[in-house]
mmCIF file of C-alpha atoms in Angstrom:
data_model
loop_
_atom_site.group_PDB
_atom_site.id
_atom_site.type_symbol
_atom_site.label_atom_id
_atom_site.label_comp_id
_atom_site.label_asym_id
_atom_site.label_seq_id
_atom_site.Cartn_x
_atom_site.Cartn_y
_atom_site.Cartn_z
ATOM 1 C CA THR A 175 -29.770 -6.310 29.708
ATOM 2 C CA PRO A 176 -26.937 -5.963 27.189
ATOM 3 C CA VAL A 177 -25.218 -9.747 25.631
ATOM 4 C CA PHE A 178 -21.260 -10.046 25.624
ATOM 5 C CA TRP A 179 -20.857 -13.667 24.051
ATOM 6 C CA GLY A 180 -16.822 -13.366 24.208
ATOM 7 C CA LYS A 181 -15.232 -12.333 27.349
ATOM 8 C CA VAL A 182 -15.178 -9.001 28.639
ATOM 9 C CA THR A 183 -11.996 -7.257 30.913
ATOM 10 C CA THR A 184 -12.098 -3.869 32.388
ATOM 11 C CA ARG A 185 -8.888 -2.158 33.721
ATOM 12 C CA THR A 186 -10.768 -0.129 36.919
ATOM 13 C CA GLY A 187 -13.713 -2.303 37.177
ATOM 14 C CA LEU A 188 -17.764 -2.223 36.022
ATOM 15 C CA THR A 189 -20.145 0.205 37.195
ATOM 16 C CA LYS A 190 -23.596 -1.174 35.844
ATOM 17 C CA SER A 191 -26.127 1.946 34.941
ATOM 18 C CA GLY A 192 -30.454 2.165 33.802
ATOM 19 C CA SER A 193 -33.127 0.025 34.092
ATOM 20 C CA PRO A 194 -32.690 -3.305 34.417
ATOM 21 C CA ALA A 195 -29.144 -3.422 34.904
ATOM 22 C CA ASN A 196 -28.425 -6.975 34.155
ATOM 23 C CA PRO A 197 -25.655 -7.455 31.325
ATOM 24 C CA LYS A 198 -24.783 -11.279 30.738
ATOM 25 C CA PHE A 199 -21.217 -11.892 30.254
ATOM 26 C CA TYR A 200 -21.565 -15.174 28.426
ATOM 27 C CA GLY A 201 -17.838 -14.886 27.737
ATOM 28 C CA GLY A 202 -16.392 -14.238 31.304
ATOM 29 C CA TYR A 203 -15.644 -10.955 32.807
ATOM 30 C CA GLU A 204 -12.114 -9.970 34.321
ATOM 31 C CA SER A 205 -11.059 -6.613 36.094
ATOM 32 C CA GLY A 206 -7.931 -5.330 36.698
ATOM 33 C CA ILE A 207 -6.575 -5.993 32.705
ATOM 34 C CA ASN A 208 -4.453 -3.500 31.523
ATOM 35 C CA LEU A 209 -3.653 -3.967 27.246
ATOM 36 C CA PRO A 210 -2.089 -0.753 26.181
ATOM 37 C CA LEU A 211 -3.017 -0.241 22.212
ATOM 38 C CA GLN A 212 0.277 0.006 19.894
ATOM 39 C CA PHE A 213 -0.773 3.485 18.029
ATOM 40 C CA ASP A 214 2.120 4.016 15.546
ATOM 41 C CA THR A 215 1.685 6.649 13.939
ATOM 42 C CA THR A 216 4.654 6.364 11.931
ATOM 43 C CA GLY A 217 4.673 2.714 11.018
ATOM 44 C CA MET A 218 1.410 3.289 8.940
ATOM 45 C CA ARG A 219 2.648 6.584 7.302
ATOM 46 C CA SER A 220 5.610 4.528 5.683
ATOM 47 C CA THR A 221 3.110 1.666 5.291
ATOM 48 C CA ALA A 222 1.178 4.480 2.914
ATOM 49 C CA VAL A 223 4.156 6.612 1.719
ATOM 50 C CA THR A 224 5.662 3.586 0.392
ATOM 51 C CA GLY A 225 2.881 0.862 -1.093
ATOM 52 C CA GLY A 226 -0.268 2.559 -0.045
ATOM 53 C CA LYS A 227 -1.720 6.141 -0.573
ATOM 54 C CA PHE A 228 -0.379 9.295 1.266
ATOM 55 C CA PHE A 229 -2.538 12.164 1.657
ATOM 56 C CA ASN A 230 -0.476 15.478 2.331
ATOM 57 C CA ASP A 231 0.083 18.839 1.371
ATOM 58 C CA THR A 232 3.425 19.514 -1.268
ATOM 59 C CA THR A 233 2.007 22.572 -2.822
ATOM 60 C CA ASN A 234 2.152 25.289 -0.017
ATOM 61 C CA ASN A 235 4.168 24.188 2.810
ATOM 62 C CA GLY A 236 2.308 21.671 4.383
ATOM 63 C CA ARG A 237 -0.721 23.504 4.891
ATOM 64 C CA PRO A 238 -3.778 21.014 6.328
ATOM 65 C CA ILE A 239 -5.625 18.917 3.590
ATOM 66 C CA ASP A 240 -9.392 17.495 3.800
ATOM 67 C CA VAL A 241 -10.050 14.685 1.785
ATOM 68 C CA ARG A 242 -12.916 13.208 0.600
ATOM 69 C CA LEU A 243 -13.338 8.886 0.136
ATOM 70 C CA TYR A 244 -16.619 7.815 -1.534
ATOM 71 C CA PHE A 245 -16.582 4.230 -1.884
ATOM 72 C CA ASN A 246 -17.904 2.102 -4.568
ATOM 73 C CA SER A 247 -19.527 -0.946 -4.747
ATOM 74 C CA ASN A 248 -17.146 -2.329 -7.973
ATOM 75 C CA GLY A 249 -13.754 -1.885 -6.197
ATOM 76 C CA THR A 250 -13.125 1.681 -6.849
ATOM 77 C CA VAL A 251 -13.059 4.991 -4.830
ATOM 78 C CA THR A 252 -14.003 8.528 -5.914
ATOM 79 C CA TYR A 253 -11.589 11.119 -3.926
ATOM 80 C CA SER A 254 -11.172 14.788 -4.098
ATOM 81 C CA VAL A 255 -8.730 17.179 -1.762
ATOM 82 C CA ASN A 256 -9.198 20.448 -0.326
ATOM 83 C CA ARG A 257 -5.911 22.163 0.482
ATOM 84 C CA ASP A 258 -5.749 24.387 3.446
ATOM 85 C CA ASN A 259 -9.646 25.099 2.642
ATOM 86 C CA THR A 260 -8.720 26.574 -0.827
ATOM 87 C CA GLY A 261 -12.156 24.549 -2.367
ATOM 88 C CA TRP A 262 -11.857 21.120 -3.795
ATOM 89 C CA ASN A 263 -10.694 19.989 -6.779
ATOM 90 C CA THR A 264 -11.704 17.712 -9.244
ATOM 91 C CA ALA A 265 -12.779 14.227 -8.259
ATOM 92 C CA ARG A 266 -11.372 11.236 -9.722
ATOM 93 C CA THR A 267 -12.396 7.611 -9.957
ATOM 94 C CA VAL A 268 -9.928 5.226 -9.705
ATOM 95 C CA PRO A 269 -9.477 1.576 -8.516
ATOM 96 C CA LEU A 270 -9.011 0.914 -4.459
ATOM 97 C CA SER A 271 -5.955 -1.714 -5.363
ATOM 98 C CA THR A 272 -4.211 0.933 -7.597
ATOM 99 C CA LEU A 273 -5.183 3.973 -5.084
ATOM 100 C CA ALA A 274 -3.711 1.735 -2.562
ATOM 101 C CA PRO A 275 -2.226 -1.129 -3.037
ATOM 102 C CA ASN A 276 -1.359 -2.556 0.178
ATOM 103 C CA GLY A 277 -4.782 -1.517 1.836
ATOM 104 C CA MET A 278 -3.439 1.369 3.745
ATOM 105 C CA ILE A 279 -4.689 5.667 3.054
ATOM 106 C CA TYR A 280 -2.905 8.384 5.077
ATOM 107 C CA VAL A 281 -4.045 11.979 5.606
ATOM 108 C CA GLU A 282 -1.360 13.861 7.274
ATOM 109 C CA LYS A 283 -2.813 17.697 8.984
ATOM 110 C CA GLY A 284 -6.366 17.127 7.817
ATOM 111 C CA ASN A 285 -9.657 15.558 7.951
ATOM 112 C CA LEU A 286 -11.402 12.964 6.306
ATOM 113 C CA PHE A 287 -15.114 12.660 4.739
ATOM 114 C CA ILE A 288 -16.172 9.105 3.704
ATOM 115 C CA LYS A 289 -19.348 7.285 2.642
ATOM 116 C CA GLY A 290 -19.645 3.945 -0.016
ATOM 117 C CA SER A 291 -19.877 0.868 -0.364
ATOM 118 C CA VAL A 292 -16.305 -0.924 0.505
ATOM 119 C CA ASN A 293 -15.368 -3.540 -2.110
ATOM 120 C CA GLY A 294 -11.719 -4.489 -1.074
ATOM 121 C CA ARG A 295 -9.181 -4.460 2.148
ATOM 122 C CA VAL A 296 -8.353 -1.180 3.572
ATOM 123 C CA THR A 297 -7.488 1.067 6.322
ATOM 124 C CA VAL A 298 -8.016 4.751 6.834
ATOM 125 C CA ALA A 299 -5.668 6.918 8.890
ATOM 126 C CA VAL A 300 -6.065 10.342 9.920
ATOM 127 C CA THR A 301 -3.377 13.075 11.842
ATOM 128 C CA LYS A 302 -4.089 16.616 13.236
ATOM 129 C CA LYS A 303 0.271 16.799 13.441
ATOM 130 C CA GLY A 304 -0.142 19.331 15.476
ATOM 131 C CA TYR A 305 -3.444 21.408 13.972
ATOM 132 C CA SER A 306 -6.321 22.233 15.603
ATOM 133 C CA GLY A 307 -9.782 21.134 14.105
ATOM 134 C CA LYS A 308 -8.026 18.331 12.294
ATOM 135 C CA GLY A 309 -7.253 14.403 12.756
ATOM 136 C CA ASN A 310 -11.085 13.430 12.150
ATOM 137 C CA VAL A 311 -12.736 11.295 10.176
ATOM 138 C CA TYR A 312 -16.536 11.964 9.469
ATOM 139 C CA GLN A 313 -19.015 9.716 8.169
ATOM 140 C CA GLU A 314 -21.650 11.269 5.711
ATOM 141 C CA ASP A 315 -23.456 8.357 4.415
ATOM 142 C CA TYR A 316 -24.274 4.435 4.869
ATOM 143 C CA LEU A 317 -20.549 3.006 5.508
ATOM 144 C CA TYR A 318 -21.084 -1.138 4.327
ATOM 145 C CA TYR A 319 -19.128 -4.343 2.309
ATOM 146 C CA ALA A 320 -20.176 -4.720 -0.919
ATOM 147 C CA ASP A 321 -20.221 -8.280 0.269
ATOM 148 C CA ASN A 322 -21.992 -8.348 3.683
ATOM 149 C CA PRO A 323 -20.458 -10.631 6.172
ATOM 150 C CA ILE A 324 -23.270 -11.408 7.509
ATOM 151 C CA THR A 325 -25.157 -12.859 4.986
ATOM 152 C CA ASN A 326 -21.659 -14.388 3.353
ATOM 153 C CA PRO A 327 -19.385 -14.952 6.233
ATOM 154 C CA ASN A 328 -16.313 -15.596 3.777
ATOM 155 C CA SER A 329 -16.610 -12.157 2.851
ATOM 156 C CA ASN A 330 -12.784 -10.680 2.482
ATOM 157 C CA ASP A 331 -14.127 -7.121 2.530
ATOM 158 C CA ILE A 332 -13.430 -5.312 5.763
ATOM 159 C CA LEU A 333 -12.805 -1.622 6.502
ATOM 160 C CA GLY A 334 -10.684 -0.037 9.761
ATOM 161 C CA ILE A 335 -10.946 3.708 10.286
ATOM 162 C CA VAL A 336 -8.341 4.821 13.034
ATOM 163 C CA ALA A 337 -8.465 8.587 13.569
ATOM 164 C CA GLU A 338 -6.527 10.650 16.308
ATOM 165 C CA GLU A 339 -9.200 12.355 17.188
ATOM 166 C CA TYR A 340 -13.161 12.219 16.558
ATOM 167 C CA VAL A 341 -14.682 9.881 14.555
ATOM 168 C CA ARG A 342 -18.148 11.620 13.718
ATOM 169 C CA ILE A 343 -21.352 10.817 12.188
ATOM 170 C CA LYS A 344 -22.222 13.687 10.077
ATOM 171 C CA SER A 345 -25.015 15.263 10.437
ATOM 172 C CA ASN A 346 -26.803 16.286 7.257
ATOM 173 C CA SER A 347 -29.988 15.033 4.630
ATOM 174 C CA ASN A 348 -28.251 11.283 4.247
ATOM 175 C CA THR A 349 -28.563 10.764 8.086
ATOM 176 C CA LEU A 350 -31.089 12.822 9.826
ATOM 177 C CA GLY A 351 -34.464 11.131 10.194
ATOM 178 C CA GLY A 352 -33.465 7.912 9.466
ATOM 179 C CA ASP A 353 -31.009 4.630 10.509
ATOM 180 C CA VAL A 354 -27.350 5.257 9.917
ATOM 181 C CA ILE A 355 -25.232 2.048 8.819
ATOM 182 C CA THR A 356 -21.321 1.927 10.107
ATOM 183 C CA GLN A 357 -19.591 -1.777 8.884
ATOM 184 C CA ALA A 358 -15.992 -0.940 10.242
ATOM 185 C CA SER A 359 -13.485 -1.214 13.041
ATOM 186 C CA MET A 360 -13.129 2.080 14.755
ATOM 187 C CA PHE A 361 -10.415 3.689 16.255
ATOM 188 C CA SER A 362 -9.996 7.200 18.381
ATOM 189 C CA LEU A 363 -7.048 7.693 19.796
ATOM 190 C CA ASN A 364 -7.841 11.096 21.944
ATOM 191 C CA ARG A 365 -11.664 11.487 21.516
ATOM 192 C CA ASP A 366 -15.055 9.677 21.556
ATOM 193 C CA ILE A 367 -16.740 7.886 18.369
ATOM 194 C CA GLY A 368 -20.525 8.907 17.640
ATOM 195 C CA PRO A 369 -23.169 10.809 15.947
ATOM 196 C CA ASP A 370 -23.080 14.691 15.890
ATOM 197 C CA ASP A 371 -24.659 16.949 18.414
ATOM 198 C CA GLU A 372 -28.182 17.169 15.973
ATOM 199 C CA LEU A 373 -28.169 13.535 15.482
ATOM 200 C CA VAL A 374 -28.782 12.796 18.562
ATOM 201 C CA SER A 375 -31.145 15.707 19.760
ATOM 202 C CA GLN A 376 -32.901 15.186 16.554
ATOM 203 C CA ASN A 377 -36.557 14.905 16.694
ATOM 204 C CA PHE A 378 -36.553 11.173 15.862
ATOM 205 C CA LEU A 379 -35.367 7.981 16.998
ATOM 206 C CA GLY A 380 -33.227 5.920 14.420
ATOM 207 C CA ARG A 381 -30.649 3.383 14.928
ATOM 208 C CA TRP A 382 -26.765 3.593 14.316
ATOM 209 C CA LYS A 383 -26.482 -0.035 12.993
ATOM 210 C CA ILE A 384 -22.831 -1.356 13.277
ATOM 211 C CA LEU A 385 -21.046 -3.967 12.611
ATOM 212 C CA GLY A 386 -17.513 -4.684 13.853
ATOM 213 C CA GLY A 387 -16.076 -2.708 16.858
ATOM 214 C CA ILE A 388 -15.318 0.354 18.563
ATOM 215 C CA ILE A 389 -12.504 1.443 20.472
ATOM 216 C CA ALA A 390 -12.276 4.470 21.551
ATOM 217 C CA ASN A 391 -10.387 7.164 24.847
ATOM 218 C CA THR A 392 -14.121 7.918 25.567
ATOM 219 C CA THR A 393 -17.753 6.717 25.013
ATOM 220 C CA ARG A 394 -20.202 9.453 23.682
ATOM 221 C CA VAL A 395 -24.096 9.491 23.950
ATOM 222 C CA THR A 396 -25.963 8.363 20.913
ATOM 223 C CA ALA A 397 -29.578 9.344 21.365
ATOM 224 C CA THR A 398 -31.568 11.439 24.305
ATOM 225 C CA TYR A 399 -33.511 9.588 26.913
ATOM 226 C CA ALA A 400 -35.953 9.996 29.198
ATOM 227 C CA THR A 401 -37.862 7.764 31.911
ATOM 228 C CA ILE A 402 -41.200 6.002 30.305
ATOM 229 C CA GLY A 403 -42.965 3.587 32.301
ATOM 230 C CA GLY A 404 -40.040 3.772 34.771
ATOM 231 C CA VAL A 405 -37.907 2.218 32.608
ATOM 232 C CA PHE A 406 -34.837 4.990 31.006
ATOM 233 C CA GLN A 407 -34.773 4.454 27.574
ATOM 234 C CA PRO A 408 -33.454 6.181 23.921
ATOM 235 C CA VAL A 409 -36.918 8.684 22.844
ATOM 236 C CA ARG A 410 -34.469 10.404 20.277
ATOM 237 C CA GLY A 411 -31.483 10.076 18.308
ATOM 238 C CA LEU A 412 -29.715 7.112 17.789
ATOM 239 C CA LYS A 413 -30.456 3.922 19.444
ATOM 240 C CA LEU A 414 -26.974 1.623 19.537
ATOM 241 C CA VAL A 415 -27.464 -1.575 17.555
ATOM 242 C CA HIS A 416 -24.021 -2.828 17.596
ATOM 243 C CA THR A 417 -22.812 -6.190 16.224
ATOM 244 C CA TYR A 418 -19.533 -7.697 17.020
ATOM 245 C CA ASP A 419 -17.975 -8.475 13.457
ATOM 246 C CA THR A 420 -16.522 -11.815 13.885
ATOM 247 C CA ARG A 421 -13.980 -12.249 11.250
ATOM 248 C CA PHE A 422 -11.634 -9.340 14.265
ATOM 249 C CA MET A 423 -10.959 -12.211 16.090
ATOM 250 C CA THR A 424 -8.628 -14.244 13.188
ATOM 251 C CA TYR A 425 -8.470 -10.942 10.650
ATOM 252 C CA VAL A 426 -8.245 -7.632 11.087
ATOM 253 C CA PRO A 427 -8.040 -4.167 8.467
ATOM 254 C CA PRO A 428 -4.832 -4.143 7.019
ATOM 255 C CA PHE A 429 -2.252 -2.284 9.497
ATOM 256 C CA PHE A 430 -4.584 -1.739 11.965
ATOM 257 C CA PRO A 431 -3.552 -0.734 15.979
ATOM 258 C CA HIS A 432 -3.626 -4.180 18.010
ATOM 259 C CA THR A 433 -2.650 -5.275 21.596
ATOM 260 C CA GLN A 434 0.737 -6.296 22.309
ATOM 261 C CA ASN A 435 -0.535 -9.734 24.212
ATOM 262 C CA TYR A 436 -2.558 -12.257 23.442
ATOM 263 C CA GLU A 437 -4.655 -14.690 26.514
ATOM 264 C CA VAL A 438 -4.958 -18.171 25.105
ATOM 265 C CA VAL A 439 -8.841 -19.100 26.284
ATOM 266 C CA SER A 440 -8.951 -22.496 24.199
ATOM 267 C CA TRP A 441 -7.356 -24.311 21.401
ATOM 268 C CA PHE A 442 -7.679 -27.292 19.247
ATOM 269 C CA GLU A 443 -5.633 -30.046 18.779
#
């Protein structure tokens, strides 16, 4: 019985599954709506080059480059790079405002590995630019805001994750056998968002607690299901607990992809 407080729209209709199949659409439901997302990688790239942080390989003819970004609650970020699978260089820690003054971080021809406590406003974008196995974002551990908007609605910490391919929760000693926290708005252009297969099939039922948004080309299962007492329910893996960050109604991460049009549903005078 999922509950949707805001308006829900679909392009091709609604399919109800599970037992009970009784969703609550308190903000209304409408079908036949097509709102194409704008995914302007050129704009995000140029913004990162001119006033943010642009990661690419300039030493080896533009080969792939992977990046680690570990956010620290004091407003710094620890980062390192791995050019063309030659090994990770020595990590550096700098203020997030110094690394990316305008809040835009862009990785070209690579993958991004992230975790930590975000203090500030930032969007990370990753593209593959023709390289197989690149364009992915991997969350390695808890990813949350230093100033939690659940307890402080005035928090200005905000994170956008934009991947050309997958957004994945990595299966490792930090994520197996426990809950996972993700506080961000996540966008996958061509693929899906979810945990690694090993997390879905693990012999443990935890929770993937998301505060933010999920925008993806396709959906992905997060748990292994079975029928118990006549009810089809998760028994292993990660049970999805998704809370919408209401700040996103009027406030979005820097340069985050958006829809073309707005629909006025109410106003105040």
